[in-house]
Tab-separated table of C-alpha atoms in Angstrom:
chain	number	residue	atom	x	y	z
P	1	MET	CA	10.650	-12.831	2.619
P	2	ILE	CA	11.686	-16.403	4.060
P	3	GLY	CA	14.635	-16.945	5.947
P	4	LEU	CA	15.979	-18.897	8.825
P	5	LYS	CA	13.188	-20.744	10.967
P	6	GLY	CA	10.464	-19.061	8.553
P	7	THR	CA	7.652	-21.907	8.172
P	8	MET	CA	5.222	-22.582	5.369
P	9	ALA	CA	3.190	-24.542	4.005
P	10	VAL	CA	3.427	-27.449	1.684
P	11	ILE	CA	0.767	-27.288	-1.320
P	12	ASP	CA	1.653	-30.274	-3.502
P	13	ASN	CA	1.123	-33.848	-2.841
P	14	SER	CA	4.608	-34.822	-1.775
P	15	GLY	CA	2.819	-35.391	1.631
P	16	ALA	CA	4.666	-32.669	3.907
P	17	VAL	CA	2.299	-30.152	5.476
P	18	ILE	CA	4.288	-27.651	6.924
P	19	ALA	CA	8.243	-26.838	6.020
P	20	GLU	CA	10.955	-24.869	8.171
P	21	CYS	CA	13.505	-23.035	6.108
P	22	ILE	CA	17.070	-23.997	7.163
P	23	LYS	CA	19.489	-22.287	4.150
P	24	VAL	CA	18.220	-19.876	1.502
P	25	MET	CA	19.950	-21.304	-1.883
P	26	SER	CA	20.711	-17.760	-3.527
P	27	GLY	CA	23.263	-16.820	-0.448
P	28	GLY	CA	21.427	-13.915	0.785
P	29	ARG	CA	19.337	-13.898	4.202
P	30	TYR	CA	15.760	-13.717	2.647
P	31	ALA	CA	14.291	-15.921	0.407
P	32	ARG	CA	11.660	-14.313	-2.436
P	33	LEU	CA	9.285	-15.883	-4.536
P	34	GLY	CA	10.490	-18.327	-6.866
P	35	ASP	CA	13.133	-18.625	-4.962
P	36	GLU	CA	14.913	-21.994	-3.672
P	37	ILE	CA	15.711	-23.189	-0.448
P	38	VAL	CA	16.849	-26.085	1.731
P	39	CYS	CA	13.570	-27.000	4.073
P	40	VAL	CA	13.308	-29.389	7.246
P	41	VAL	CA	9.623	-31.176	6.800
P	42	LYS	CA	8.079	-30.093	10.452
P	43	ARG	CA	4.507	-32.087	9.871
P	44	ALA	CA	3.448	-34.479	7.013
P	45	ARG	CA	0.676	-36.071	6.524
P	46	PRO	CA	0.747	-40.001	7.865
P	47	ILE	CA	1.778	-42.781	5.323
P	48	ASN	CA	-0.642	-45.104	4.615
P	49	PRO	CA	0.293	-48.132	6.768
P	50	SER	CA	-1.261	-50.225	3.716
P	51	LEU	CA	1.556	-48.766	1.336
P	52	ILE	CA	4.689	-49.076	3.433
P	53	GLY	CA	7.748	-50.574	2.106
P	54	THR	CA	5.733	-50.232	-1.737
P	55	GLN	CA	7.135	-47.967	-4.575
P	56	ALA	CA	4.401	-45.119	-3.678
P	57	ALA	CA	5.721	-44.620	-0.074
P	58	SER	CA	9.113	-44.292	-1.097
P	59	LEU	CA	7.805	-41.129	-2.852
P	60	LYS	CA	6.103	-39.789	0.089
P	61	VAL	CA	8.140	-37.501	2.546
P	62	LYS	CA	7.940	-38.010	6.491
P	63	LYS	CA	8.646	-35.283	9.282
P	64	GLY	CA	12.021	-34.959	9.420
P	65	ASP	CA	13.259	-34.580	5.979
P	66	VAL	CA	15.271	-32.498	4.482
P	67	ARG	CA	14.289	-31.597	0.984
P	68	HIS	CA	15.016	-28.583	-1.792
P	69	ALA	CA	12.165	-26.699	-1.988
P	70	VAL	CA	10.795	-23.250	-4.203
P	71	ILE	CA	8.557	-20.610	-2.609
P	72	VAL	CA	5.558	-20.227	-4.610
P	73	ARG	CA	3.261	-17.401	-1.869
P	74	THR	CA	4.848	-15.035	0.627
P	75	LYS	CA	2.827	-12.648	2.606
P	76	LYS	CA	5.555	-10.039	2.271
P	77	GLU	CA	4.009	-8.194	-1.030
P	78	VAL	CA	6.250	-8.421	-4.485
P	79	GLY	CA	6.158	-5.813	-6.940
P	80	ARG	CA	5.834	-6.253	-10.439
P	81	PRO	CA	7.218	-4.478	-13.797
P	82	ASP	CA	3.939	-2.572	-14.487
P	83	GLY	CA	3.807	-1.251	-10.655
P	84	ARG	CA	1.732	-3.599	-9.495
P	85	TYR	CA	2.362	-5.385	-6.077
P	86	ILE	CA	0.552	-8.424	-4.962
P	87	ARG	CA	0.841	-10.409	-1.330
P	88	PHE	CA	-0.599	-13.773	0.008
P	89	ASP	CA	-2.396	-13.914	2.724
P	90	ASP	CA	0.635	-16.956	3.539
P	91	ASN	CA	3.755	-18.735	2.863
P	92	ALA	CA	3.967	-21.778	0.474
P	93	CYS	CA	6.414	-23.650	-1.006
P	94	ILE	CA	6.748	-26.201	-3.295
P	95	LEU	CA	9.135	-29.919	-2.610
P	96	LEU	CA	11.719	-30.088	-5.157
P	97	ASN	CA	14.009	-33.116	-5.813
P	98	GLN	CA	17.733	-32.660	-6.496
P	99	LYS	CA	17.270	-32.401	-10.063
P	100	LYS	CA	14.892	-29.464	-9.505
P	101	GLU	CA	11.489	-30.870	-10.176
P	102	PRO	CA	8.995	-31.178	-8.582
P	103	LEU	CA	8.931	-34.052	-6.079
P	104	GLY	CA	4.758	-34.247	-5.737
P	105	THR	CA	2.426	-34.491	-8.928
P	106	ARG	CA	0.014	-32.238	-8.192
P	107	VAL	CA	0.102	-28.619	-6.839
P	108	LEU	CA	-2.913	-28.202	-4.652
P	109	GLY	CA	-3.459	-24.203	-4.277
P	110	VAL	CA	-2.726	-20.749	-6.362
P	111	VAL	CA	0.636	-19.664	-7.314
P	112	ALA	CA	2.381	-16.170	-8.113
P	113	ALA	CA	2.743	-15.747	-11.578
P	114	GLU	CA	6.825	-14.467	-10.685
P	115	LEU	CA	7.182	-18.393	-11.163
P	116	ARG	CA	7.153	-17.886	-14.877
P	117	GLN	CA	9.611	-15.160	-14.899
P	118	LYS	CA	11.811	-17.335	-12.708
P	119	LYS	CA	11.461	-20.233	-15.390
P	120	TRP	CA	9.665	-22.884	-13.296
P	121	MET	CA	7.724	-23.759	-15.716
P	122	LYS	CA	6.589	-27.045	-14.935
P	123	LEU	CA	4.851	-25.788	-11.488
P	124	VAL	CA	3.498	-22.959	-13.559
P	125	SER	CA	1.740	-25.583	-15.783
P	126	LEU	CA	0.646	-28.150	-12.794
P	127	ALA	CA	-0.598	-25.266	-10.657
P	128	PRO	CA	-4.314	-25.432	-10.796
P	129	ARG	CA	-4.695	-21.199	-10.463
P	130	VAL	CA	-1.565	-18.600	-11.093
P	131	VAL	CA	-2.212	-15.146	-10.028
W	1	MET	CA	3.903	44.353	-27.697
W	2	SER	CA	4.430	45.172	-31.244
W	3	THR	CA	4.201	42.852	-34.213
W	4	ALA	CA	8.109	44.230	-35.364
W	5	THR	CA	9.052	43.061	-32.243
W	6	GLU	CA	7.058	39.471	-32.270
W	7	ALA	CA	8.545	39.503	-35.914
W	8	ALA	CA	12.051	40.365	-34.802
W	9	ALA	CA	12.788	37.365	-31.722
W	10	PRO	CA	13.302	34.037	-32.775
W	11	LYS	CA	10.637	31.162	-32.376
W	12	TYR	CA	11.549	29.403	-30.208
W	13	THR	CA	11.313	25.253	-30.331
W	14	ALA	CA	11.809	23.026	-27.434
W	15	PRO	CA	14.463	20.075	-26.859
W	16	ALA	CA	11.933	17.015	-27.391
W	17	SER	CA	12.832	15.851	-23.607
W	18	ILE	CA	10.375	18.846	-22.481
W	19	GLN	CA	6.388	18.473	-23.041
W	20	VAL	CA	5.461	21.627	-24.318
W	21	PRO	CA	1.863	22.506	-23.303
W	22	THR	CA	-0.731	21.872	-26.412
W	23	GLU	CA	-4.144	23.047	-27.159
W	24	GLN	CA	-5.366	20.085	-24.885
W	25	PHE	CA	-3.509	21.898	-22.254
W	26	PRO	CA	-3.575	25.272	-22.225
W	27	ALA	CA	-0.090	26.829	-20.366
W	28	PRO	CA	-0.874	26.456	-16.557
W	29	LYS	CA	-1.158	29.755	-14.520
W	30	VAL	CA	1.050	29.432	-11.547
W	31	THR	CA	1.281	32.848	-9.930
W	32	ARG	CA	0.388	32.078	-6.452
W	33	LYS	CA	0.252	28.510	-6.498
W	34	ASN	CA	2.317	25.616	-5.354
W	35	LEU	CA	4.483	25.327	-8.844
W	36	ILE	CA	4.750	21.212	-8.299
W	37	ASP	CA	1.314	20.986	-7.401
W	38	VAL	CA	0.746	22.839	-10.861
W	39	VAL	CA	3.189	20.471	-12.278
W	40	SER	CA	1.725	17.149	-10.640
W	41	GLN	CA	-2.423	18.073	-11.558
W	42	GLU	CA	-1.093	18.591	-15.569
W	43	GLN	CA	0.197	15.290	-14.923
W	44	VAL	CA	-2.463	13.392	-13.536
W	45	GLN	CA	-4.878	15.045	-16.254
W	46	ARG	CA	-2.123	13.544	-19.062
W	47	ALA	CA	-2.518	10.280	-17.482
W	48	ASN	CA	-6.162	10.512	-17.017
W	49	VAL	CA	-7.167	8.532	-20.586
W	50	ASP	CA	-10.478	7.126	-19.919
W	51	GLY	CA	-11.504	9.181	-16.775
W	52	ARG	CA	-10.134	6.896	-13.679
W	53	MET	CA	-9.362	10.153	-12.258
W	54	GLU	CA	-13.369	10.929	-11.426
W	55	LEU	CA	-13.656	7.090	-10.244
W	56	PHE	CA	-10.992	7.706	-7.249
W	57	SER	CA	-11.556	12.016	-6.991
W	58	ARG	CA	-12.018	13.079	-3.322
W	59	LYS	CA	-15.829	15.247	-4.296
W	60	ASN	CA	-17.314	13.179	-7.358
W	61	PRO	CA	-20.269	11.869	-6.370
W	62	ASN	CA	-20.086	8.481	-8.690
W	63	ARG	CA	-16.568	7.833	-6.763
W	64	ILE	CA	-15.466	4.448	-5.937
W	65	HIS	CA	-15.854	4.112	-1.725
W	66	PRO	CA	-13.624	1.367	0.137
W	67	GLY	CA	-16.136	-1.883	-0.060
W	68	SER	CA	-17.077	-1.530	-3.841
W	69	VAL	CA	-16.331	-4.624	-5.914
W	70	LEU	CA	-13.967	-3.767	-8.884
W	71	LEU	CA	-13.071	-5.882	-11.840
W	72	VAL	CA	-9.524	-4.575	-13.418
W	73	GLU	CA	-8.015	-5.474	-16.336
W	74	THR	CA	-4.481	-5.665	-17.046
W	75	LEU	CA	-2.159	-5.360	-19.609
W	76	ASN	CA	0.534	-8.442	-19.652
W	77	SER	CA	3.001	-6.874	-21.754
W	78	LYS	CA	2.961	-3.596	-24.112
W	79	ALA	CA	3.459	-5.591	-27.090
W	80	LYS	CA	0.593	-7.814	-27.108
W	81	GLU	CA	-3.308	-7.800	-26.628
W	82	SER	CA	-3.492	-10.384	-23.750
W	83	THR	CA	-4.752	-9.154	-20.637
W	84	SER	CA	-5.091	-10.300	-17.125
W	85	THR	CA	-8.176	-9.289	-14.515
W	86	PHE	CA	-8.679	-9.430	-11.404
W	87	MET	CA	-11.735	-8.808	-9.352
W	88	GLY	CA	-11.840	-7.366	-5.731
W	89	VAL	CA	-13.019	-5.399	-2.938
W	90	VAL	CA	-10.758	-2.122	-2.584
W	91	ILE	CA	-9.713	-2.190	1.224
W	92	ALA	CA	-7.503	0.799	0.548
W	93	ILE	CA	-7.056	3.611	-1.868
W	94	ARG	CA	-4.012	6.046	-1.265
W	95	ARG	CA	-4.510	9.513	-2.389
W	96	LYS	CA	-1.218	10.973	-4.267
W	97	GLY	CA	-1.953	12.618	-7.325
W	98	LEU	CA	0.399	10.333	-10.521
W	99	GLU	CA	1.038	7.591	-7.923
W	100	THR	CA	-2.214	7.460	-6.869
W	101	THR	CA	-2.777	3.411	-5.917
W	102	PHE	CA	-5.888	1.198	-4.504
W	103	THR	CA	-5.332	-2.339	-3.128
W	104	LEU	CA	-7.835	-4.966	-4.339
W	105	ARG	CA	-8.643	-8.079	-1.614
W	106	ASN	CA	-10.266	-11.376	-3.386
W	107	LEU	CA	-10.084	-14.671	-2.192
W	108	VAL	CA	-8.589	-17.263	-4.725
W	109	MET	CA	-8.325	-21.140	-3.214
W	110	LYS	CA	-9.242	-19.934	-0.521
W	111	VAL	CA	-6.105	-17.384	-0.362
W	112	GLY	CA	-6.154	-14.642	0.581
W	113	VAL	CA	-4.280	-12.741	-2.019
W	114	GLU	CA	-4.155	-8.641	-2.433
W	115	GLN	CA	-3.145	-6.520	-5.398
W	116	ARG	CA	-2.227	-3.117	-5.324
W	117	PHE	CA	-2.549	-1.185	-8.532
W	118	ALA	CA	-1.114	2.037	-10.119
W	119	LEU	CA	-4.213	3.866	-11.075
W	120	TYR	CA	-2.419	5.695	-13.861
W	121	SER	CA	0.012	3.264	-15.145
W	122	PRO	CA	-0.214	2.592	-18.996
W	123	MET	CA	-0.436	-0.975	-18.403
W	124	LEU	CA	-3.782	-0.804	-16.338
W	125	LYS	CA	-6.581	-1.040	-19.137
W	126	SER	CA	-9.616	-0.694	-17.589
W	127	ILE	CA	-11.768	-0.601	-14.226
W	128	LYS	CA	-14.938	-1.615	-13.745
W	129	VAL	CA	-17.500	-1.728	-11.231
W	130	LEU	CA	-19.070	-4.680	-10.569
W	131	GLN	CA	-20.950	-3.256	-6.922
W	132	PRO	CA	-20.704	-0.022	-5.578
W	133	ALA	CA	-20.443	-0.032	-2.047
W	134	GLY	CA	-23.294	0.854	0.160
W	135	SER	CA	-25.670	-2.227	-0.260
W	136	LYS	CA	-26.783	-4.265	2.533
W	137	ASP	CA	-23.031	-6.391	2.908
W	138	THR	CA	-20.503	-3.669	1.770
W	139	LYS	CA	-21.374	-0.886	4.084
W	140	PHE	CA	-18.341	0.262	6.056
W	141	ARG	CA	-17.434	2.878	8.214
W	142	ARG	CA	-13.773	2.882	7.392
W	143	ALA	CA	-11.593	4.578	4.918
W	144	LYS	CA	-9.032	1.308	4.970
W	145	LEU	CA	-10.534	-1.689	5.579
W	146	PHE	CA	-7.398	-3.994	6.545
W	147	TYR	CA	-9.397	-5.349	9.837
W	148	LEU	CA	-11.252	-7.692	6.579
W	149	ARG	CA	-7.884	-9.786	6.557
W	150	ASP	CA	-9.425	-11.554	9.873
W	151	GLN	CA	-12.519	-10.688	9.938
W	152	PRO	CA	-13.863	-11.003	6.717
W	153	GLY	CA	-17.970	-11.640	7.671
W	154	LYS	CA	-20.300	-11.392	4.287
W	155	ALA	CA	-17.360	-9.295	2.541
W	156	PHE	CA	-16.210	-11.891	0.333
W	157	GLN	CA	-19.683	-13.818	-0.459
W	158	SER	CA	-20.969	-12.508	-3.350
W	159	LEU	CA	-17.371	-11.834	-5.172
W	160	GLN	CA	-18.232	-15.811	-6.695
W	161	SER	CA	-21.401	-14.743	-8.151
W	162	LEU	CA	-20.607	-11.382	-9.936
W	163	TRP	CA	-17.402	-13.434	-11.173
W	164	LYS	CA	-20.064	-15.646	-12.883
W	165	GLN	CA	-22.585	-12.835	-13.939
W	166	GLU	CA	-19.603	-11.449	-15.547
W	167	GLN	CA	-18.120	-14.261	-17.629
W	168	ALA	CA	-22.292	-14.474	-18.637
W	169	GLU	CA	-22.313	-10.882	-19.762
W	170	LYS	CA	-18.786	-11.310	-21.321
W	171	VAL	CA	-20.104	-14.000	-23.263
W	172	ALA	CA	-23.418	-12.531	-24.028
W	173	ALA	CA	-21.764	-9.381	-25.707
W	174	LYS	CA	-19.739	-11.886	-27.917
W	175	LYS	CA	-22.299	-13.243	-29.204
W	176	ASN	CA	-23.636	-9.729	-30.492
């Protein structure tokens, strides 16, 4: 349940570390697992100074960038159809571009299997572990 | 109750939606008992397919204590045979008859993951006790181990080796 001002970790290699939600795209007050949000990058990894100006640097995000993201882990438990509930210890998201494709090329960490139901197959295939 | 009256009375056939007790479950005695308790106990007996009720009862000497390590296999769908497994430390057992649930906690890629399973769900294929609570690192003096979220201590250290052991056993079993 991520709402306005909700912070979460970014678990791809786009360069962002922490993102803050500013809009839940589904129109509700809170976003759940697999929902798309618009977020601001609050903290980002420093871009290697030797790379500034190159194509590789343009793919990395900076602090203050506004991007779309999809939520892949929530601290609020999510119910599965067979009666299971799953919750993670933190909230995490993966940044997306305008075409709903992941900005980064790798996913670093476990993601929830709800992404498969919500049709984020690219993310599920990139994820090292799906629970 | 003479045979003449029995022969005269028409045989009652219940509609399909009502489960009539068969020989396996004789009609329960309901005098002087809470009817809902009787019904719920019968529901548990029906759902207790592979003896999982004994693992989570209150008095059984072989029951699971909070802090034991379990391996749970769940069916992904009723149609297919594929299963997903989850291993973890039992941090909570909620006993509510048919709606008994237990929560397993594990660290997956350094992120804590908790799953709450409904004990009598038909999608729950099997429960295997990998390490019963009570040994050196797994002696817990609480019924609910939610404090492990903040102070795990050594509770989750043995899970990796237990998982590897379990995988090795699986491979060995497949070979035979």
